[in-house]
Amino acid sequence: MVVPEFAYDVVIPTHGRAPDLLGQTLTSVLGQTVAPRRVIVVVDGAPRAAEELRGRWPEVEFVLLETQQGQGVARQAGIEAATSEWVAFVDDDDLWSPRKMHVTADFIAVHPHCAAVRTAYWVFEDPDRPAGQFAGQPVDFRAGSLSELEEAAAESPSPSNDPGYLDIRGESLNEMLARNAGVMGSTCVRRAVLDALPPVPAGIVPGDDYLLFCLVATRTEWWLIHEPLLYYRLHPGQDTRQHREDGALAIVRARRVAWELCGDRASRSLETYGPSYRAEFRTLLWPLLRERRWAEARRTHRAMLPLLPRVRDRLALLLPEPVAWRWRRRTNARVLPARDIPASPQLWDVANAQVAVVIATYNRPDHVRECLEHLARQTVQPAHVVVVDASPDDRTRHVVADYSWVEYRRNDLGRGHTASSRAIGIRDLDADVVAFLDDDAYAEPTWLAEILAPYRDLDVAAVGGRALNGQPDEADIGLGEIGLLLPDGTLTGWFAADPDHEVAVDHMLGANMSVRLDVVRALGGIRDFYPGTCLREETDIALRMRRAGFSIVYTPRAVVRHVAGTYAKGRRFDSRYRYFGARNHVVLLATTLGWGDPHVRRYVRTAAAGWVHEVRAGLVAARDRDGVTERARGLAGGLRRATIDALGTVAGVGAALVATAVLRRGGTGVAA
């Protein structure tokens, strides 16, 4: 199906790009199965190059800027030249799959309210360049042509870059202010939205694309097509790589400009971004200090301060990472005092420990197969592997039947009961340690060996590992902030960060975690008070372990690639996700820490303040947006978010009262 009236122009800003790279881009654009009406290349300050390009590509329209003004200004000139209903963007070194705009047109036909959309993407580098040249960047393919890329993509299950970080609909502006959740080459926006925006300020390089994403998010939500249809090229000549010397300052400036342009329409206050910005800014500031680039560090630090209004965030920014980590560890020890410590088990040798792996799944048979294939390549083989299937059909059962060393178990409760699946998985197991994987988490060969190593210390009751999502700079963001329960009752994540050493944490990521089975059983087993999206179910056992005085360790050497399969129902950041996030968090704090714990009271106060802020954000949107429809949407959005959060919190209080009554009777909430 293709929308008959679907019409789009393509805008490509360029300056000094090698003709062969730009030529490959143009070939991929002109080869779309749904052709563009116009292809507009904006040549930024290179008159001679513009004349040469006109001769080679007569079917392409060229707009010349006499002097170089930057990619943001060039892109804006292309937007102003566009006349079709939709404007698609691509950088001058990336490639489109021939089906990209066909799939986009079909998607828009099914979602007529969509006004801004992007797709997932593959990352590739040219085969004639040295492998591993871009450390820390996941690369899907090494290929030299679009046909080679298409062949490789057809044989690959999913990109290394988890597209989940692009799925921000429902929280588009809030999430975009927190991080750059966008890739320009996969983007398509209604021209009416673009025409209503102020131009991106000149001189923000890199960061001009980020600012455009933020501005669009003030007018509409970003939608995501999960199919990867862009080939994002890594090479030394990228614009983002030509500004490394002042890159830290440019990133901070882009954040500040984003708040100046869009902050009054966000439903979160600047203070709530403190932990996120603090973690990101530490990764920008401390390399400058270590390299003794004092002047640049001072300028960057001064630029950061307006984005960190709280004194504690400013102080934490200046603490060296090892000092911050030890301070957090001492703070956490005070937050979660030791009590009711079970008797330590008999000493056992980690090298000879009995290890089981449990995989909970729902309707993802292909992911299960890939997960098991990675398990088969482990350097340390588990004694037991159990797949617990809650699917409504037998597809996963048939997949597991191909692996004689895997046990298949059923969870007849269906979706929304991941904790019950974990409980079914450990039932009657004879093991010292149980490691849990999500079905969309693919383990590196040394994963199991590395996740076992910290158990040499008998105070360690659980170990979590690193989950690679393929997001830019994820290894460096959140160092010193990994897996913490904060004084206000909220949790930090950052489970893709690589601190290069083991770290004491308060909780783990369920996609990549392990527990001592005797401790779990001594603490009453796994509980299932977390329906819906199952948010917080893995944190329950972790906080109970910390409450009992045990240590939990995060080791960055136990690595999985988390490809983030589709949700069983709904998607991330939708209304259902918000509701169950608020509900389940109250249940978590009340049942693991107790009603009298200050974390519970502080969290409820923080949540109530958030409701008020959402209402105010809706009123601001109703005042500042253009047109009656947009104002009504802005007001309705703020009221909807406040209502959902309030209903979730109130429902959480009721559910927590029921859960504590169940616990007093000796129950766990596991019905299976």
Tab-separated table of C-alpha atoms in Angstrom, residues 356-574:
chain	number	residue	atom	x	y	z
A	356	ALA	CA	21.735	-22.132	35.535
A	357	VAL	CA	20.425	-19.666	32.953
A	358	VAL	CA	16.730	-18.731	32.831
A	359	ILE	CA	15.193	-16.932	29.841
A	360	ALA	CA	11.666	-15.507	30.157
A	361	THR	CA	9.907	-14.926	26.846
A	362	TYR	CA	6.624	-13.891	25.271
A	363	ASN	CA	5.930	-14.119	21.531
A	364	ARG	CA	9.533	-13.752	20.366
A	365	PRO	CA	10.582	-17.144	18.946
A	366	ASP	CA	13.204	-15.680	16.602
A	367	HIS	CA	14.822	-13.757	19.453
A	368	VAL	CA	14.850	-16.906	21.588
A	369	ARG	CA	16.692	-18.810	18.876
A	370	GLU	CA	19.330	-16.094	18.552
A	371	CYS	CA	19.670	-15.888	22.337
A	372	LEU	CA	20.254	-19.653	22.570
A	373	GLU	CA	22.781	-19.565	19.729
A	374	HIS	CA	24.821	-17.037	21.714
A	375	LEU	CA	24.528	-19.144	24.865
A	376	ALA	CA	25.906	-22.143	22.980
A	377	ARG	CA	29.118	-20.190	22.357
A	378	GLN	CA	29.865	-19.459	26.028
A	379	THR	CA	33.375	-20.201	27.263
A	380	VAL	CA	31.779	-21.433	30.506
A	381	GLN	CA	28.765	-23.611	29.815
A	382	PRO	CA	25.805	-23.516	32.217
A	383	ALA	CA	24.665	-26.715	33.917
A	384	HIS	CA	21.005	-25.897	33.152
A	385	VAL	CA	19.240	-23.652	30.642
A	386	VAL	CA	15.511	-23.052	31.088
A	387	VAL	CA	13.216	-21.151	28.715
A	388	VAL	CA	9.928	-20.089	30.332
A	389	ASP	CA	7.348	-19.296	27.679
A	390	ALA	CA	4.190	-17.243	28.298
A	391	SER	CA	3.226	-17.067	24.610
A	392	PRO	CA	-0.279	-17.977	23.438
A	393	ASP	CA	1.064	-20.355	20.743
A	394	ASP	CA	3.671	-23.114	20.309
A	395	ARG	CA	6.219	-21.324	18.103
A	396	THR	CA	8.710	-20.901	20.933
A	397	ARG	CA	8.214	-24.514	22.030
A	398	HIS	CA	9.196	-25.654	18.527
A	399	VAL	CA	12.305	-23.446	18.601
A	400	VAL	CA	13.426	-24.826	21.965
A	401	ALA	CA	12.890	-28.388	20.708
A	402	ASP	CA	15.873	-27.857	18.389
A	403	TYR	CA	18.179	-27.517	21.411
A	404	SER	CA	18.398	-30.760	23.371
A	405	TRP	CA	20.251	-29.112	26.255
A	406	VAL	CA	17.463	-26.587	26.940
A	407	GLU	CA	14.445	-27.258	29.174
A	408	TYR	CA	11.102	-25.766	28.143
A	409	ARG	CA	8.602	-24.607	30.785
A	410	ARG	CA	5.227	-22.906	30.457
A	411	ASN	CA	3.802	-19.844	32.175
A	412	ASP	CA	0.073	-20.001	31.510
A	413	LEU	CA	-0.516	-16.560	33.017
A	414	GLY	CA	0.461	-14.968	29.689
A	415	ARG	CA	1.989	-11.542	29.178
A	416	GLY	CA	2.614	-9.134	32.015
A	417	HIS	CA	4.013	-11.745	34.410
A	418	THR	CA	7.768	-11.744	33.825
A	419	ALA	CA	8.452	-12.185	37.546
A	420	SER	CA	6.269	-15.297	37.617
A	421	SER	CA	8.207	-16.633	34.627
A	422	ARG	CA	11.447	-16.130	36.550
A	423	ALA	CA	9.924	-17.884	39.583
A	424	ILE	CA	8.845	-20.823	37.413
A	425	GLY	CA	12.316	-20.935	35.922
A	426	ILE	CA	14.135	-21.310	39.268
A	427	ARG	CA	11.613	-23.748	40.745
A	428	ASP	CA	13.332	-27.017	41.786
A	429	LEU	CA	16.623	-25.952	40.216
A	430	ASP	CA	19.790	-27.383	41.752
A	431	ALA	CA	22.190	-24.494	41.234
A	432	ASP	CA	24.413	-22.113	43.155
A	433	VAL	CA	23.877	-19.149	40.819
A	434	VAL	CA	21.017	-18.394	38.429
A	435	ALA	CA	21.636	-15.944	35.606
A	436	PHE	CA	18.666	-14.268	33.913
A	437	LEU	CA	18.598	-13.112	30.304
A	438	ASP	CA	15.868	-11.381	28.361
A	439	ASP	CA	15.053	-13.103	25.095
A	440	ASP	CA	16.368	-10.077	23.177
A	441	ALA	CA	19.708	-9.958	25.041
A	442	TYR	CA	22.505	-11.728	23.186
A	443	ALA	CA	25.443	-12.700	25.397
A	444	GLU	CA	29.083	-12.255	24.447
A	445	PRO	CA	31.117	-15.501	24.650
A	446	THR	CA	32.703	-14.602	28.007
A	447	TRP	CA	29.468	-13.304	29.544
A	448	LEU	CA	28.798	-16.180	31.942
A	449	ALA	CA	32.430	-16.468	33.059
A	450	GLU	CA	32.558	-12.739	33.828
A	451	ILE	CA	29.230	-12.599	35.649
A	452	LEU	CA	30.389	-15.424	37.938
A	453	ALA	CA	33.721	-13.849	38.901
A	454	PRO	CA	32.439	-11.377	41.579
A	455	TYR	CA	30.866	-14.233	43.564
A	456	ARG	CA	34.313	-14.946	44.984
A	457	ASP	CA	33.139	-12.597	47.762
A	458	LEU	CA	30.422	-14.292	49.851
A	459	ASP	CA	28.890	-10.901	50.712
A	460	VAL	CA	27.889	-10.621	47.047
A	461	ALA	CA	24.365	-11.928	46.509
A	462	ALA	CA	23.767	-10.662	42.972
A	463	VAL	CA	25.774	-9.548	39.956
A	464	GLY	CA	24.530	-7.527	37.002
A	465	GLY	CA	26.242	-6.914	33.695
A	466	ARG	CA	26.423	-4.403	30.908
A	467	ALA	CA	23.776	-4.173	28.176
A	468	LEU	CA	24.911	-2.545	24.941
A	469	ASN	CA	22.144	-0.571	23.243
A	470	GLY	CA	24.216	0.919	20.436
A	471	GLN	CA	23.621	4.491	21.606
A	472	PRO	CA	26.294	7.126	21.037
A	473	ASP	CA	28.811	7.441	23.906
A	474	GLU	CA	26.794	5.064	26.110
A	475	ALA	CA	30.001	3.612	27.563
A	476	ASP	CA	30.969	6.967	29.075
A	477	ILE	CA	27.639	8.340	30.269
A	478	GLY	CA	26.540	7.626	33.835
A	479	LEU	CA	29.888	6.640	35.341
A	480	GLY	CA	29.578	6.960	39.112
A	481	GLU	CA	25.756	6.919	38.842
A	482	ILE	CA	25.096	3.287	37.880
A	483	GLY	CA	22.175	1.418	39.436
A	484	LEU	CA	21.478	3.610	42.470
A	485	LEU	CA	18.487	4.135	44.744
A	486	LEU	CA	18.499	7.890	45.322
A	487	PRO	CA	17.299	9.615	48.529
A	488	ASP	CA	14.119	10.834	46.792
A	489	GLY	CA	13.134	7.231	46.026
A	490	THR	CA	13.949	7.335	42.319
A	491	LEU	CA	16.385	4.983	40.579
A	492	THR	CA	19.286	5.560	38.224
A	493	GLY	CA	20.139	3.191	35.398
A	494	TRP	CA	23.145	3.683	33.079
A	495	PHE	CA	23.595	-0.070	32.598
A	496	ALA	CA	25.484	0.472	29.347
A	497	ALA	CA	28.247	2.455	31.078
A	498	ASP	CA	31.762	1.017	31.286
A	499	PRO	CA	33.582	2.190	34.443
A	500	ASP	CA	36.380	-0.336	33.718
A	501	HIS	CA	35.998	-1.947	37.161
A	502	GLU	CA	33.372	-3.590	39.312
A	503	VAL	CA	30.942	-1.202	40.986
A	504	ALA	CA	28.675	-1.598	44.022
A	505	VAL	CA	25.057	-0.913	43.025
A	506	ASP	CA	21.554	-1.081	44.497
A	507	HIS	CA	19.791	-2.780	41.605
A	508	MET	CA	20.384	-4.407	38.223
A	509	LEU	CA	18.937	-4.617	34.736
A	510	GLY	CA	16.696	-7.646	34.343
A	511	ALA	CA	18.014	-8.316	30.837
A	512	ASN	CA	21.444	-9.189	32.249
A	513	MET	CA	21.560	-10.167	35.909
A	514	SER	CA	22.349	-13.095	38.182
A	515	VAL	CA	21.566	-14.062	41.782
A	516	ARG	CA	22.702	-16.522	44.417
A	517	LEU	CA	19.820	-18.959	44.536
A	518	ASP	CA	20.157	-19.739	48.249
A	519	VAL	CA	19.842	-16.041	49.120
A	520	VAL	CA	16.767	-15.615	46.923
A	521	ARG	CA	15.096	-18.554	48.635
A	522	ALA	CA	16.099	-17.322	52.110
A	523	LEU	CA	14.487	-13.946	51.335
A	524	GLY	CA	11.188	-15.532	50.334
A	525	GLY	CA	11.690	-16.101	46.621
A	526	ILE	CA	10.729	-13.965	43.645
A	527	ARG	CA	7.630	-11.796	44.002
A	528	ASP	CA	5.170	-10.819	41.297
A	529	PHE	CA	3.410	-7.627	42.310
A	530	TYR	CA	4.362	-5.830	39.069
A	531	PRO	CA	1.799	-6.364	36.274
A	532	GLY	CA	1.381	-4.536	32.986
A	533	THR	CA	4.785	-3.557	31.665
A	534	CYS	CA	6.518	-5.522	34.494
A	535	LEU	CA	8.594	-2.447	35.349
A	536	ARG	CA	10.492	-2.837	38.656
A	537	GLU	CA	10.041	-6.620	38.951
A	538	GLU	CA	13.811	-7.224	38.800
A	539	THR	CA	14.503	-4.385	41.243
A	540	ASP	CA	12.338	-6.036	43.915
A	541	ILE	CA	14.762	-8.853	44.721
A	542	ALA	CA	17.739	-6.481	44.462
A	543	LEU	CA	16.431	-4.024	47.071
A	544	ARG	CA	15.512	-6.870	49.397
A	545	MET	CA	19.071	-8.169	49.132
A	546	ARG	CA	20.477	-4.718	49.879
A	547	ARG	CA	18.033	-4.336	52.777
A	548	ALA	CA	19.334	-7.627	54.164
A	549	GLY	CA	22.906	-6.351	54.076
A	550	PHE	CA	24.213	-8.127	50.991
A	551	SER	CA	26.244	-6.485	48.255
A	552	ILE	CA	25.260	-6.260	44.597
A	553	VAL	CA	27.956	-5.799	41.984
A	554	TYR	CA	27.834	-4.394	38.471
A	555	THR	CA	30.594	-5.763	36.268
A	556	PRO	CA	31.076	-4.099	32.859
A	557	ARG	CA	32.890	-7.185	31.579
A	558	ALA	CA	29.729	-9.333	31.531
A	559	VAL	CA	28.317	-7.991	28.279
A	560	VAL	CA	25.122	-8.623	26.333
A	561	ARG	CA	23.867	-6.878	23.217
A	562	HIS	CA	20.338	-5.733	23.963
A	563	VAL	CA	18.426	-5.439	20.703
A	564	ALA	CA	15.144	-4.430	22.394
A	565	GLY	CA	12.422	-6.514	20.768
A	566	THR	CA	8.918	-5.144	20.381
A	567	TYR	CA	6.789	-4.784	23.504
A	568	ALA	CA	4.186	-7.452	24.213
A	569	LYS	CA	1.610	-4.652	24.271
A	570	GLY	CA	1.989	-0.954	23.580
A	571	ARG	CA	5.398	0.703	23.436
A	572	ARG	CA	7.827	2.578	25.561
A	573	PHE	CA	6.681	5.985	26.898
A	574	ASP	CA	3.039	5.504	25.929
